[in-house]
Coordinates of C-alpha atoms and ligand atoms in Angstrom, one line a residue:
X1 CA 16.6 18.9 -1.7
X2 CA 17.3 20.3 -5.2
X3 CA 14.3 21.1 -7.2
X4 CA 16.0 19.7 -10.3
X5 CA 13.9 17.4 -12.5
X6 CA 15.2 15.8 -15.7
X7 CA 14.0 14.1 -18.8
X8 CA 16.0 11.0 -19.1
X9 CA 15.2 9.4 -22.4
X10 CA 11.4 8.8 -22.3
X11 CA 11.4 9.1 -18.5
X12 CA 10.7 12.2 -16.3
X13 CA 12.4 11.8 -13.0
X14 CA 14.3 13.9 -10.4
X15 CA 17.9 13.1 -11.2
X16 CA 19.6 10.1 -12.9
X17 CA 22.8 10.8 -10.9
X18 CA 21.0 9.5 -7.7
X19 CA 21.0 6.0 -9.2
X20 CA 24.0 4.5 -7.2
X21 CA 22.2 5.2 -3.9
X22 CA 19.0 3.7 -5.3
X23 CA 20.9 0.6 -6.5
X24 CA 22.3 0.1 -3.0
X25 CA 18.8 0.2 -1.5
X26 CA 17.5 -2.4 -4.0
X27 CA 20.5 -4.6 -3.3
X28 CA 19.7 -4.5 0.5
X29 CA 16.1 -5.7 0.1
X30 CA 16.9 -8.6 -2.4
X31 CA 18.2 -11.2 0.1
X32 CA 15.2 -10.5 2.3
X33 CA 12.8 -11.3 -0.5
X34 CA 13.4 -15.0 -1.1
X35 CA 10.1 -15.8 -2.7
X36 CA 10.5 -13.0 -5.2
X37 CA 14.1 -14.2 -5.8
X38 CA 12.8 -17.6 -6.8
X39 CA 10.2 -16.1 -9.2
X40 CA 12.9 -13.8 -10.6
X41 CA 14.9 -16.8 -11.5
X42 CA 11.9 -18.7 -12.9
X43 CA 10.8 -15.7 -15.0
X44 CA 14.4 -15.2 -16.3
X45 CA 14.3 -18.8 -17.6
X46 CA 10.7 -18.9 -18.8
X47 CA 10.3 -15.3 -20.1
X48 CA 6.4 -15.2 -19.6
X49 CA 6.2 -11.5 -20.3
X50 CA 8.0 -11.2 -23.7
X51 CA 6.2 -8.8 -26.0
X52 CA 4.0 -7.4 -23.1
X53 CA 4.0 -3.9 -21.8
X54 CA 3.3 -3.6 -18.1
X55 CA 2.6 -0.3 -16.3
X56 CA 2.9 -0.2 -12.5
X57 CA 1.4 2.5 -10.3
X58 CA 2.9 1.7 -7.0
X59 CA 4.8 3.3 -4.1
X60 CA 8.2 3.7 -5.7
X61 CA 10.7 2.4 -3.1
X62 CA 13.2 -0.5 -3.1
X63 CA 10.9 -3.5 -2.7
X64 CA 8.7 -2.2 -5.5
X65 CA 11.7 -1.7 -7.7
X66 CA 12.6 -5.3 -7.2
X67 CA 9.1 -6.3 -8.4
X68 CA 9.6 -4.2 -11.5
X69 CA 13.0 -5.7 -12.2
X70 CA 11.5 -9.2 -11.7
X71 CA 8.8 -8.6 -14.3
X72 CA 11.5 -7.1 -16.6
X73 CA 13.6 -10.3 -16.1
X74 CA 10.6 -12.2 -17.4
X75 CA 10.9 -10.3 -20.7
X76 CA 8.3 -7.6 -20.0
X77 CA 8.7 -4.0 -21.1
X78 CA 8.1 -2.1 -17.8
X79 CA 7.1 1.4 -16.9
X80 CA 6.4 2.8 -13.4
X81 CA 4.5 5.8 -12.0
X82 CA 3.9 6.7 -8.4
X83 CA 0.8 5.8 -6.4
X84 CA 1.4 8.7 -3.9
X85 CA 3.3 11.9 -4.4
X86 CA 5.2 11.6 -1.1
X87 CA 6.2 7.9 -1.3
X88 CA 8.5 8.2 -4.2
X89 CA 12.2 7.7 -3.5
X90 CA 14.0 9.5 -6.3
X91 CA 17.2 7.5 -6.0
X92 CA 15.3 4.2 -6.4
X93 CA 13.5 5.6 -9.5
X94 CA 16.8 6.7 -11.0
X95 CA 18.2 3.2 -10.4
X96 CA 15.2 1.8 -12.3
X97 CA 15.7 4.1 -15.2
X98 CA 19.3 3.1 -15.3
X99 CA 18.2 -0.5 -15.5
X100 CA 16.0 0.2 -18.6
X101 CA 12.7 0.8 -16.9
X102 CA 10.7 3.8 -18.0
X103 CA 9.6 6.1 -15.0
X104 CA 7.5 9.2 -14.5
X105 CA 7.7 10.2 -10.9
X106 CA 9.4 12.4 -8.4
X107 CA 9.1 12.9 -4.7
X108 CA 6.8 15.9 -3.8
X109 CA 5.0 16.0 -7.1
X110 CA 2.1 18.5 -7.1
X111 CA -1.4 17.2 -7.8
X112 CA -1.1 18.4 -11.4
X113 CA 2.3 16.7 -11.8
X114 CA 1.1 13.5 -10.2
X115 CA -1.7 13.1 -12.7
X116 CA 0.6 14.2 -15.5
X117 CA 2.9 11.4 -14.6
X118 CA 0.0 8.9 -14.6
X119 CA -0.9 10.2 -18.1
X120 CA 2.7 9.9 -19.3
X121 CA 2.8 6.4 -18.0
X122 CA -0.5 5.6 -19.9
X123 CA 1.1 7.0 -23.1
X124 CA 3.2 3.8 -22.9
X125 CA 0.0 2.0 -23.9
X126 CA 0.3 -0.9 -21.5
X127 CA -1.1 -4.4 -22.0
X128 CA -1.3 -5.0 -18.3
X129 CA -1.3 -2.8 -15.2
X130 CA -0.5 -3.2 -11.5
X131 CA -2.3 -0.6 -9.4
X132 CA -2.1 0.5 -5.8
X133 CA -5.2 2.5 -4.8
X134 CA -7.0 2.5 -8.1
X135 CA -5.8 5.7 -9.8
X136 CA -4.7 3.9 -13.0
X137 CA -8.0 2.0 -13.3
X138 CA -10.0 5.2 -12.6
X139 CA -8.0 7.3 -15.1
X140 CA -8.2 4.6 -17.9
X141 CA -12.0 4.3 -17.4
X142 CA -12.6 8.1 -17.3
X143 CA -10.1 10.3 -19.1
X144 CA -8.1 7.7 -21.1
X145 CA -10.9 5.5 -22.5
X146 CA -9.1 5.0 -25.8
X147 CA -6.9 2.5 -23.9
X148 CA -9.8 0.3 -22.9
X149 CA -9.3 -2.0 -25.9
X150 CA -5.6 -2.1 -25.3
X151 CA -5.3 -2.9 -21.6
X152 CA -6.1 -6.6 -21.1
X153 CA -6.1 -6.8 -17.3
X154 CA -4.4 -5.9 -14.1
X155 CA -4.0 -6.5 -10.4
X156 CA -4.7 -4.3 -7.4
X157 CA -2.6 -4.1 -4.3
X158 CA -4.6 -2.4 -1.6
X159 CA -7.9 -2.3 0.3
X160 CA -8.8 1.2 -0.9
X161 CA -8.2 0.2 -4.6
X162 CA -10.3 -3.0 -4.1
X163 CA -13.2 -1.0 -2.6
X164 CA -13.2 1.2 -5.7
X165 CA -13.0 -1.8 -8.0
X166 CA -15.9 -3.5 -6.2
X167 CA -18.0 -0.4 -6.6
X168 CA -17.1 -0.2 -10.4
X169 CA -17.8 -3.9 -10.8
X170 CA -21.2 -3.6 -9.0
X171 CA -22.1 -0.8 -11.4
X172 CA -21.1 -2.9 -14.4
X173 CA -18.4 -0.3 -15.2
X174 CA -15.2 -2.4 -15.1
X175 CA -14.1 -3.0 -18.6
X176 CA -11.2 -5.4 -18.1
X177 CA -10.4 -8.1 -15.6
X178 CA -8.7 -7.1 -12.4
X179 CA -7.3 -9.4 -9.7
X180 CA -7.7 -8.4 -6.1
X181 CA -4.2 -9.2 -4.7
X182 CA -5.3 -7.5 -1.5
X183 CA -7.8 -10.2 -0.7
X184 CA -5.4 -13.1 -0.9
X185 CA -4.8 -14.6 2.5
X186 CA -1.0 -14.5 2.0
X187 CA -1.4 -10.8 1.5
X188 CA -3.8 -9.2 4.0
X189 CA -3.0 -11.5 6.9
X190 CA 0.7 -10.4 6.8
X191 CA 1.1 -7.2 4.8
X192 CA -2.0 -5.4 6.2
X193 CA -1.6 -6.7 9.7
X194 CA 2.1 -7.2 10.5
X195 CA 3.4 -5.0 7.7
X196 CA 1.3 -1.9 8.6
X197 CA 1.7 -2.7 12.3
X198 CA 5.5 -2.4 12.0
X199 CA 5.9 0.2 9.3
X200 CA 3.5 2.7 10.8
X201 CA 5.3 2.7 14.1
X202 CA 8.7 2.7 12.4
X203 CA 7.6 5.9 10.6
X204 CA 6.1 7.6 13.7
X205 CA 9.0 6.8 15.9
X206 CA 11.7 8.0 13.5
X207 CA 9.7 11.1 12.6
X208 CA 8.9 12.2 16.2
X209 CA 11.7 10.6 18.3
X210 CA 9.2 10.5 21.2
X211 CA 8.2 7.8 23.7
X212 CA 5.1 5.7 23.2
X213 CA 5.2 3.7 26.5
X214 CA 2.7 5.1 29.0
X215 CA 0.9 7.2 26.4
X216 CA -2.6 6.7 25.0
X217 CA -3.0 5.7 21.3
X218 CA -6.3 5.9 19.5
X219 CA -6.6 3.6 16.5
X220 CA -9.4 4.7 14.2
X221 CA -10.6 1.6 12.4
X222 CA -10.1 -2.0 13.3
X223 CA -9.6 -3.7 9.9
X224 CA -6.5 -5.8 9.3
X225 CA -4.3 -2.8 9.2
X226 CA -5.9 -1.3 12.4
X227 CA -5.4 -4.6 14.2
X228 CA -1.7 -4.6 13.4
X229 CA -1.2 -1.0 14.4
X230 CA -3.1 -1.6 17.7
X231 CA -1.1 -4.8 18.4
X232 CA 2.2 -3.0 18.0
X233 CA 1.0 0.0 20.0
X234 CA 0.3 -2.3 22.9
X235 CA 3.8 -3.9 22.4
X236 CA 5.3 -0.4 22.7
X237 CA 3.6 0.0 26.1
X238 CA 0.7 2.2 25.1
X239 CA -2.8 2.2 26.4
X240 CA -4.9 1.5 23.3
X241 CA -8.3 2.9 22.4
X242 CA -10.1 1.7 19.2
X243 CA -12.9 3.6 17.5
X244 CA -15.1 1.7 15.0
X245 CA -18.4 1.9 13.1
X246 CA -18.7 -1.9 12.6
X247 CA -20.1 -3.7 15.7
X248 CA -18.4 -6.9 15.0
X249 CA -15.0 -5.3 14.6
X250 CA -15.7 -3.4 17.8
X251 CA -16.2 -6.6 19.7
X252 CA -13.0 -8.0 18.2
X253 CA -11.1 -4.9 19.5
X254 CA -12.7 -5.3 22.9
X255 CA -11.9 -9.0 23.1
X256 CA -8.3 -8.3 21.9
X257 CA -8.1 -6.2 25.1
X258 CA -8.5 -2.7 23.8
X259 CA -10.8 0.0 25.0
X260 CA -13.6 0.9 22.6
X261 CA -15.5 4.2 22.4
X262 CA -16.8 6.8 20.0
X263 CA -14.3 9.3 18.5
X264 CA -16.1 12.1 20.4
X265 CA -15.0 10.5 23.6
X266 CA -11.6 9.3 22.5
X267 CA -10.7 12.8 21.2
X268 CA -9.8 14.2 24.6
X269 CA -8.0 11.1 25.9
X270 CA -5.3 10.1 23.3
X271 CA -1.8 11.4 22.7
X272 CA -1.6 9.7 19.3
X273 CA -4.4 9.3 16.7
X274 CA -3.8 7.0 13.8
X275 CA -6.5 6.7 11.1
X276 CA -6.8 3.4 9.2
X277 CA -10.3 3.4 7.9
X278 CA -10.2 4.1 4.1
X279 CA -12.9 6.7 4.8
X280 CA -13.2 10.4 4.7
X281 CA -13.2 13.0 7.6
X282 CA -13.0 10.4 10.4
X283 CA -11.2 13.0 12.5
X284 CA -12.7 16.4 11.9
X285 CA -13.6 19.8 13.5
X286 CA -15.8 18.0 16.1
X287 CA -12.7 16.4 17.4
X288 CA -9.7 18.7 17.0
X289 CA -10.9 21.2 19.6
X290 CA -11.3 18.5 22.2
X291 CA -7.7 17.2 21.8
X292 CA -4.9 17.5 24.4
X293 CA -2.3 20.0 23.8
X294 CA 0.5 18.3 21.8
X295 CA -1.7 15.5 20.3
X296 CA 0.0 13.8 17.3
X297 CA -2.1 12.9 14.3
X298 CA -1.1 10.4 11.6
X299 CA -2.9 8.6 8.8
X300 CA -2.1 5.1 7.6
X301 CA -5.0 4.9 5.0
X302 CA -4.3 5.2 1.3
X303 CA -5.6 8.8 0.7
X304 CA -5.0 12.0 2.8
X305 CA -8.7 12.4 3.4
X306 CA -9.1 10.6 6.7
X307 CA -7.9 13.5 8.9
X308 CA -9.8 16.6 7.7
X309 CA -7.0 19.0 6.6
X310 CA -9.6 21.7 5.5
X311 CA -11.1 21.6 9.0
X312 CA -7.7 21.7 10.7
X313 CA -6.7 24.8 8.6
X314 CA -10.1 26.4 9.4
X315 CA -9.5 26.0 13.1
X316 CA -5.9 27.0 13.0
X317 CA -4.5 30.5 13.7
X318 CA -1.0 29.4 12.6
X319 CA 0.7 26.5 10.8
X320 CA 4.4 25.7 10.4
X321 CA 6.8 22.9 9.9
X322 CA 8.6 22.1 13.2
X323 CA 10.6 19.1 12.1
X324 CA 10.8 17.2 8.8
X325 CA 7.3 15.6 8.2
X326 CA 5.8 17.3 11.3
X327 CA 3.4 20.3 10.9
X328 CA 2.3 22.2 14.0
X329 CA -1.2 23.6 13.9
X330 CA -2.0 26.2 16.7
X331 CA -5.7 26.1 17.1
X332 CA -8.0 29.1 18.1
X333 CA -8.4 27.6 21.5
X334 CA -4.6 27.8 22.0
X335 CA -3.7 24.2 21.9
X336 CA -1.2 22.7 19.4
X337 CA -1.7 19.6 17.4
X338 CA 0.9 18.0 15.2
X339 CA 0.1 16.4 11.8
X340 CA 2.6 13.9 10.4
X341 CA 3.5 13.7 6.7
X342 CA 0.7 16.1 5.7
X343 CA -1.9 13.4 6.6
X344 CA -0.6 11.2 3.8
X345 CA 0.0 7.5 4.5
X346 CA 2.6 7.9 7.2
X347 CA 4.5 4.6 6.7
X348 CA 5.5 5.5 3.1
X349 CA 5.6 9.3 3.2
X350 CA 7.7 9.4 6.4
X351 CA 9.2 5.9 6.2
X352 CA 10.2 3.1 3.8
X353 CA 7.0 1.2 3.8
X354 CA 6.5 -2.4 5.0
X355 CA 9.5 -4.6 5.8
X356 CA 11.0 -6.5 2.9
X357 CA 10.1 -9.9 4.2
X358 CA 6.5 -9.0 4.2
X359 CA 6.4 -7.3 0.8
X360 CA 8.1 -10.5 -0.4
X361 CA 4.8 -12.2 -0.3
X362 CA 2.7 -9.3 -1.5
X363 CA 4.9 -8.7 -4.6
X364 CA 5.2 -12.5 -5.3
X365 CA 1.4 -12.5 -5.5
X366 CA 1.5 -9.5 -7.9
X367 CA 4.1 -11.2 -10.1
X368 CA 2.1 -14.5 -10.2
X369 CA -1.2 -12.6 -10.7
X370 CA 0.4 -10.9 -13.7
X371 CA 1.6 -14.3 -15.1
X372 CA -1.9 -15.7 -14.5
X373 CA -3.5 -12.8 -16.5
X374 CA -1.1 -13.3 -19.4
X375 CA -1.8 -17.1 -19.5
X376 CA -5.5 -16.7 -19.1
X377 CA -6.5 -14.1 -21.6
X378 CA -10.2 -15.1 -21.5
X379 CA -11.0 -13.8 -18.1
X380 CA -14.3 -11.8 -17.8
X381 CA -14.1 -8.1 -17.1
X382 CA -14.8 -8.4 -13.4
X383 CA -12.9 -8.3 -10.2
X384 CA -11.3 -11.7 -9.6
X385 CA -9.8 -13.4 -6.6
X386 CA -6.2 -14.6 -6.6
X387 CA -6.6 -18.3 -7.4
X388 CA -6.2 -20.5 -4.3
X389 CA -3.3 -22.4 -5.8
X390 CA -1.3 -19.1 -6.2
X391 CA -2.1 -18.0 -2.7
X392 CA -1.0 -21.3 -1.2
X393 CA 2.0 -21.5 -3.5
X394 CA 3.3 -18.2 -2.1
X395 CA 2.7 -19.3 1.5
X396 CA 4.5 -22.6 0.9
X397 CA 7.4 -20.8 -0.8
X398 CA 7.6 -18.4 2.1
X399 CA 7.6 -21.3 4.6
X400 CA 10.3 -23.1 2.6
X401 CA 12.5 -20.0 2.7
X402 CA 12.0 -19.9 6.4
X403 CA 13.1 -23.5 6.7
X404 CA 9.7 -24.4 8.1
X405 CA 7.7 -27.5 7.0
X406 CA 4.2 -28.5 7.8
X407 CA 2.0 -31.6 7.7
X408 CA -0.1 -32.9 4.8
X409 CA -3.5 -34.5 5.0
X410 CA -3.4 -38.3 4.9
X411 CA -5.7 -39.9 2.2
X412 CA -7.9 -41.0 5.1
X413 CA -8.2 -37.5 6.4
X414 CA -9.0 -36.1 3.0
X415 CA -11.7 -38.7 2.6
X416 CA -13.1 -37.8 6.1
X417 CA -13.3 -34.1 5.3
X418 CA -15.0 -34.8 2.0
X419 CA -17.6 -37.2 3.4
X420 CA -21.0 -36.1 4.6
X421 CA -22.8 -39.5 4.8
X422 CA -21.0 -40.8 7.9
Ligands
ADE1 N1 6.0 -0.7 -0.3 C1 5.6 -0.7 -1.6 N2 4.2 -0.8 -1.7 C2 3.8 -0.7 -0.4 C3 2.5 -0.7 0.2 N3 1.4 -0.8 -0.6 N4 2.4 -0.7 1.5 C4 3.5 -0.6 2.3 N5 4.8 -0.7 1.8 C5 4.9 -0.7 0.5

């Protein structure tokens, strides 16, 4: 890839000439996002975001682009920055800039460039933010505190971001309201489980071109994402081992039919290791040396801290790229292990993220959470749930788009559920 990067008006992107390809990618996802289509149409008519500046820190690929265009259709002035240096698709970003959206991002940004882009995005002085992983919120509350009076609220996309927000809120440090989109049922039950389940395997399969059937897969962490990745591993014909620190989730994994054991024991048994914990160093030097020759390591958590890269480098006598997105580490003991996508979230760094039909619901929630924030400017500076009406509305819109209808409670049934005297 060319190393060219350009200033395009106020934007800093790879190359505006990539836009036609990006436009094509966006056109492909639109018909598969019917809920967002309906909101796009509604926002175009009602213009709820006129006069508002919205900064999004998200994985910059086609589905995200359609969210940004939907908010713009509602009259908002929109800017985007990346939420991971390896998930940015430069052609999609170019298409956004061509459509009048400001962008600061390119694929493969160094850590310094990544935070420079976030700062450039914040120079836009947003009224509202959409965050994925918490980097915008953290930057505003630490290095860009002058924006605290300006930013009126935001929404967070992912489990890791919500964990950071919960910690901030508990410490009384959150200075504007944030809505936890991740915790809506129409988000985590589908995006985290079926979205991650499919997109992680899509990325691993296209990156490695190896068989999964008959192999042993170790899923590290059995939250909603881990459940989905384990489910699809089973579907691909793998023997599945789950490692957990939560006894309840461990029983769930067991009763879902998976083997459960500590990492120390799983390390020598698996052919694939997939981390989905949101925690640090869950695979480390205690484990690498026990692994089979040829073991494949991938991370599906937000940050590249789950598989300890410092430990891996310390144990390695050599390191080289053997195929795009596959690094081979030869360990002192002689065995080779393969790290996918530098240990960054594999489904976006080595794939295109979740399927469009799934992101349809997640991004519809984001769009409606934003509209809710604009309409309710008196929310307390805490972490808020997505209102139940919005969660249900997105699910009903999805069902309608699928041509599926469901029953309603009869008045008698409603009375029965509400009664306690009988
Ligand atoms: N595409 C855009 N954002 C995403 C996310 N958070 N997870 C998976 N795919 C995505």
